[in-house]
Amino acid sequence: MTFYQKTNTLPSTSMNRLLIFMALALISGIGLSFGLHSMLVGHDHTFGTTREVPWGILISPYVFFACLSTGLCIVSSLGQVFGISTFRPLVPRTVFLALITMATGLMCITLELENPWRVGFYALLSPHQSSNIWWKTTIYSLYLIFMVLNFMSLTLKKEQRAKVFATIAFVAVTMGNLNMNSDMELLGARGFWSENYMPLYFLSLSTLTGCAAILLFSWIGKTFSGQRPETKDEMALKATGKLFMVLLLGILYFTGVKIMGGFFPQFTKNPEAMFLLVQGDFALNFWIGEVGLAVLLPLTLIFVTGGEKSNILALAGISCLTGVFVLFYDLVIVGQLIPHYQQYNIVDLPKYYSYSPSLHEIMITTGAIFFFLAAFILGEMLFKKIYDS
Amino acid sequence: MKGINLEKLNDEGVESLPSKERRQFLQFGLSISGVFLGGSLLSLTSAHEAQGALNSGKVPVAEFPYSPHYTMVIRQSHCIDCERCLEACRNTNNVPAHGYRTNILERSIPIAQGQRERAFMPILCNHCNHPPCVRVCPTQATYKDKTNGIVQMNPDKCIGCKTCMAACPYNARYFKEEARTIDKCNFCYDTKLKESGGKITACAAACPAGVRIFGDLTDPESEAYKLIHAPGNVLWVLRPETDTLPNVFYLDT
């Protein structure tokens, strides 16, 4: 009986990719199954959230992926909507990435809800026009539809139609991004994101992550296929690298404003939270994640190498994405940790509330990230020709 | 080192730029600024307005006063922390052990150098006139009752996003896992208040020290109305900086 056959032809590149896709999809499935379990038994039993800290880590991947999708859409629009020819080679892959990142973000927020099945009914039957969440969810859902139509038009080589869908998606996602900020800012009752610079910070961060993702995933795509990048692709990546560097400098400025707020209360509306972030329990996250990984390391890599090498740009991209993920985690959690009645001299009231993500929350987050990676590999397998065209 | 003598260089001017390039540049600039301007105008709740909901009350969710306009006056100094109100609330409104609709916080108030005074501060939903929880709910699962101003819940519509919990400045909401919905004080609207013909809540009825005075802000005969309007009474509300216009008032005397 033959159990195996010795061969020199396996594994082929496509076989490799298929195996990688299957491995990623399996990990994603395991992670997301924790989400289904939570949905069945209730979050009280599986999540680390409490009455005092009702939003946990799952809000972070939602905000992260939604902002990442916004950034990808903005960068793809430079080539597709605004007609800058340098960015055109990036458009198909970027549109696909924007599409799957938004799908991942919406999946995260769905698993974060206790009763997601009610959204379909009551978002339509009982909409609340004053609610930023309603607008944001509606806008992001419409955006996703338009991005799907955009990508379909690109695959069918209907350039003009794709441009129309891309324009609508671009306007929608910009509105969604502003609503995302307002949604959080409204929770000023808890000292959330109410700083004046936040809308610009959000858009800049989104575009920054979009650039970082393009640099990283274009490099992975090319490395996987084993092809040498064409000149026009290299030009596009270099242009993205330059945009990335400018945005990093912008974010460095905002990070400086945060540091000022952490050390000098007069510079912030949110002194307790900023102190906790910059000097308190979250200082490690802030200095290593938000300052080091998100800004300083990518900037150093680009300055040292001149921003010419695609593998260094990809490294800068992954460093930035990791740092920004930490940044969003901090942004969601830190504001909630300020006790409601801190000014009333309450006996036994902690200085800060506490929150730690549970195993279920971590697994769902991991599942979502691997879902995105699996979808990316699937895209590389299915749409390679479209990317190269 | 030989530098460039700028004075000797000819001015190339913009005339030498191809008109196509100039048009493209202008088009690009206008498109970017136009779309972003559109984005900020189209954003239905801009950052400024969102802040207004808390800080200057520019986005009211309903008109007030209501009729009846339910209110509660809490005489903080009368409270002895016997917790009968908490027990009555749990029994009347089927509140599970892991949650609460109302609570009593213990305060240690500095009154002089090295001296502190103990006080007990009952807390509950403030049924604000500008409730942030109502403002953020995407499905109108929580709403301001147009008749009496009570901040109510429609459990069937709750998607469990918990944004109302995050938005409430008073920690007055919890997620009732058994019913898969947010639960909160509704002045016993469907229980004790209904039984008493709109006169009293379970916590107020159970209080032996007359701490919780429930009443109608539009009825001059109501005890709560009299306490609020009595000359010399100094009333305060919780977290006034959030500008939620609470309907629960605190009285120290």
XYZ file of C-alpha atoms in Angstrom, chain A residues 22-331:
310
model
C -6.498 26.982 5.133
C -4.328 27.422 8.230
C -5.417 31.061 8.603
C -9.064 30.184 8.031
C -8.853 27.420 10.639
C -7.410 29.749 13.283
C -10.031 32.335 12.346
C -12.780 29.727 12.702
C -11.525 28.670 16.127
C -11.371 32.292 17.275
C -14.778 33.214 15.956
C -16.368 30.114 17.481
C -15.647 31.755 20.849
C -17.839 34.611 19.637
C -20.708 32.263 18.902
C -20.286 30.654 22.321
C -20.435 34.099 23.961
C -23.547 34.919 22.002
C -25.228 31.762 23.272
C -24.312 31.936 26.948
C -24.217 35.739 27.331
C -21.295 38.111 27.659
C -21.583 38.304 31.449
C -20.121 34.806 31.596
C -17.438 35.169 28.953
C -16.337 38.818 28.654
C -14.166 40.878 30.973
C -16.499 43.864 30.657
C -18.424 45.164 33.659
C -21.157 47.626 34.510
C -18.487 50.290 34.981
C -16.429 49.361 31.895
C -19.042 48.178 29.396
C -16.832 48.375 26.283
C -14.010 45.890 25.998
C -11.209 45.038 23.629
C -13.615 44.093 20.825
C -14.374 47.753 20.173
C -10.672 48.210 19.347
C -10.508 45.877 16.299
C -13.785 47.392 15.109
C -12.400 50.930 15.275
C -9.049 49.738 13.931
C -10.442 47.911 10.902
C -13.036 50.601 10.146
C -10.340 53.291 10.239
C -7.993 51.093 8.231
C -10.705 50.650 5.605
C -11.218 54.420 5.579
C -7.508 54.965 4.980
C -7.361 52.351 2.241
C -10.367 53.921 0.564
C -8.768 57.387 0.757
C -5.486 56.152 -0.779
C -7.263 54.144 -3.482
C -9.329 57.259 -4.234
C -6.147 59.184 -4.980
C -5.730 56.970 -8.032
C -9.324 56.123 -8.789
C -11.328 59.254 -7.959
C -8.754 62.044 -8.135
C -6.933 60.580 -11.114
C -3.362 60.694 -9.800
C -1.779 58.233 -12.186
C 1.095 57.276 -9.830
C -1.365 55.628 -7.436
C -3.387 53.803 -10.110
C -1.445 50.503 -10.009
C -2.405 50.144 -6.343
C -6.145 50.549 -6.867
C -7.458 46.953 -7.300
C -5.594 45.441 -4.351
C -6.326 48.492 -2.174
C -10.048 48.394 -2.982
C -10.158 44.693 -2.104
C -8.258 45.321 1.145
C -10.642 48.177 2.013
C -13.565 45.868 1.417
C -12.324 43.013 3.594
C -11.141 45.304 6.397
C -14.588 46.884 6.682
C -16.197 43.434 6.607
C -13.849 42.382 9.440
C -14.654 45.514 11.430
C -18.389 45.004 11.101
C -17.973 41.359 12.089
C -16.132 42.441 15.264
C -18.866 44.860 16.288
C -21.507 42.239 15.543
C -19.820 39.811 17.913
C -19.513 42.579 20.489
C -23.296 43.045 20.593
C -25.380 40.989 22.987
C -28.328 40.760 20.576
C -26.954 41.295 17.053
C -29.953 39.649 15.432
C -32.118 42.594 16.499
C -29.996 45.082 14.546
C -31.443 44.059 11.189
C -35.003 44.637 12.378
C -34.789 47.668 14.587
C -32.125 49.614 12.705
C -34.707 49.685 9.912
C -37.990 49.697 11.846
C -36.949 51.983 14.678
C -34.046 54.109 13.477
C -32.768 56.883 15.712
C -31.524 59.764 13.601
C -29.836 61.485 16.550
C -27.688 58.457 17.222
C -24.197 58.500 15.752
C -24.046 54.738 16.050
C -27.100 54.375 13.818
C -25.597 56.688 11.197
C -22.190 55.092 11.436
C -23.487 51.542 11.045
C -25.765 52.534 8.191
C -23.051 54.503 6.417
C -20.458 51.753 6.844
C -22.908 49.122 5.571
C -23.679 51.258 2.505
C -19.970 51.897 2.044
C -19.318 48.162 2.054
C -21.962 47.634 -0.633
C -20.462 50.385 -2.807
C -16.970 49.000 -2.372
C -18.203 45.566 -3.470
C -19.795 47.183 -6.539
C -16.578 49.138 -7.110
C -14.475 45.982 -7.000
C -16.896 44.085 -9.222
C -16.754 46.903 -11.783
C -12.956 46.822 -11.651
C -12.922 43.073 -12.295
C -15.283 43.608 -15.236
C -13.039 46.439 -16.491
C -15.870 48.994 -16.234
C -13.608 51.866 -15.202
C -16.144 54.696 -15.340
C -18.751 52.802 -13.349
C -16.092 51.830 -10.807
C -15.117 55.496 -10.439
C -18.717 56.470 -9.636
C -18.990 53.772 -6.955
C -15.565 54.709 -5.611
C -16.593 58.370 -5.316
C -19.759 57.507 -3.386
C -17.820 55.110 -1.149
C -15.185 57.771 -0.511
C -17.763 60.364 0.589
C -19.571 57.739 2.689
C -16.481 56.553 4.498
C -15.385 60.104 5.280
C -18.792 60.760 6.820
C -18.552 57.465 8.694
C -15.166 58.418 10.077
C -16.484 61.746 11.361
C -19.407 59.948 12.951
C -17.060 57.440 14.533
C -15.322 60.294 16.292
C -18.585 62.014 17.268
C -19.959 58.753 18.567
C -17.092 58.418 20.990
C -16.951 62.117 21.767
C -20.571 62.135 22.866
C -19.566 59.885 25.703
C -17.892 62.913 27.247
C -19.841 61.975 30.362
C -17.003 59.534 30.934
C -14.099 61.678 29.794
C -13.804 60.034 26.422
C -12.456 61.410 23.190
C -13.473 65.021 23.465
C -10.224 66.754 22.519
C -10.595 69.371 19.790
C -8.027 67.764 17.507
C -9.792 64.398 17.400
C -11.606 64.640 14.003
C -8.368 65.518 12.192
C -6.451 62.983 14.262
C -8.910 60.261 13.256
C -8.714 61.029 9.556
C -4.906 61.285 9.673
C -4.609 58.023 11.611
C -6.960 56.313 9.165
C -4.955 57.446 6.148
C -1.713 56.507 7.924
C -2.914 52.957 8.587
C -4.160 52.750 4.986
C -0.666 53.612 3.701
C 0.960 51.192 6.159
C -1.339 48.349 5.050
C -0.660 49.022 1.369
C 3.114 48.968 1.925
C 2.897 45.755 3.918
C 0.370 43.774 1.894
C 1.690 44.807 -1.515
C 5.105 43.543 -0.442
C 3.623 40.276 0.877
C 1.634 39.864 -2.360
C 4.704 40.356 -4.518
C 6.874 38.138 -2.323
C 4.302 35.351 -2.456
C 3.987 35.463 -6.201
C 7.781 35.499 -6.561
C 7.556 38.229 -9.189
C 9.796 41.232 -9.448
C 7.647 44.347 -9.052
C 7.177 46.385 -12.192
C 8.492 49.940 -12.358
C 5.023 51.496 -12.110
C 4.277 49.410 -9.006
C 7.559 50.482 -7.431
C 6.760 54.113 -8.215
C 3.328 53.745 -6.621
C 4.771 52.164 -3.490
C 7.432 54.863 -3.228
C 4.735 57.546 -3.509
C 2.732 55.757 -0.813
C 5.898 55.606 1.303
C 6.308 59.384 0.981
C 2.674 59.974 1.957
C 3.202 57.558 4.852
C 6.213 59.546 6.048
C 4.360 62.873 5.918
C 1.456 61.379 7.864
C 3.847 59.899 10.423
C 5.185 63.399 11.039
C 1.609 64.642 11.460
C 0.810 61.867 13.933
C 4.063 62.623 15.755
C 2.681 66.112 16.355
C -0.591 64.709 17.749
C 1.378 62.281 19.917
C 3.277 65.277 21.257
C -0.045 66.915 22.152
C -1.024 63.744 24.027
C 2.262 63.734 25.924
C 1.693 67.385 26.884
C -1.778 66.440 28.155
C -0.292 63.588 30.179
C 2.221 65.808 31.932
C 0.379 69.127 32.069
C -3.367 68.938 32.916
C -4.035 72.421 31.515
C -3.472 71.097 27.982
C -6.282 68.552 28.068
C -9.996 68.242 28.765
C -9.350 64.816 30.134
C -6.486 65.080 32.652
C -7.117 61.909 34.702
C -7.326 59.693 31.629
C -4.322 61.327 29.966
C -2.263 60.886 33.134
C -3.241 57.216 33.270
C -2.217 56.844 29.644
C 1.083 58.690 29.688
C 2.353 58.119 33.226
C 0.052 55.504 34.774
C -0.758 51.851 34.171
C -1.033 52.330 30.414
C 2.346 54.061 30.059
C 3.969 50.922 28.635
C 1.275 50.707 25.976
C 1.665 54.382 25.230
C 5.436 54.691 25.038
C 6.151 51.355 23.365
C 2.995 51.016 21.259
C 1.780 54.504 20.439
C 5.115 56.315 20.400
C 7.665 53.611 19.535
C 5.932 51.171 17.224
C 3.350 53.479 15.676
C 5.562 56.472 14.931
C 9.236 56.473 15.881
C 10.334 53.067 14.547
C 8.650 53.531 11.140
C 10.046 57.054 10.855
C 13.545 55.852 11.766
C 13.377 52.974 9.272
C 12.295 55.328 6.510
C 14.847 58.011 7.302
C 17.741 55.546 7.641
C 16.983 53.692 4.399
C 15.679 56.658 2.435
C 12.296 54.998 1.948
C 13.523 53.180 -1.156
C 13.454 49.537 -0.133
C 10.039 47.882 -0.266
C 10.881 45.308 2.443
C 11.902 48.068 4.864
C 8.726 49.983 4.018
C 6.756 46.792 4.724
C 8.512 46.439 8.082
C 7.681 50.067 8.869
C 4.080 49.288 7.859
C 3.647 46.321 10.206
C 5.274 48.230 13.053
C 2.895 51.153 12.504
C -0.188 48.922 12.268
C 0.721 47.137 15.507
C 1.278 50.443 17.281
C -1.984 51.924 16.033
C -3.884 48.834 17.206
C -2.475 49.434 20.697
C -3.409 53.114 20.319
C -7.040 52.256 19.603
C -7.130 49.823 22.513
C -5.901 52.591 24.809
C -8.328 55.082 23.317
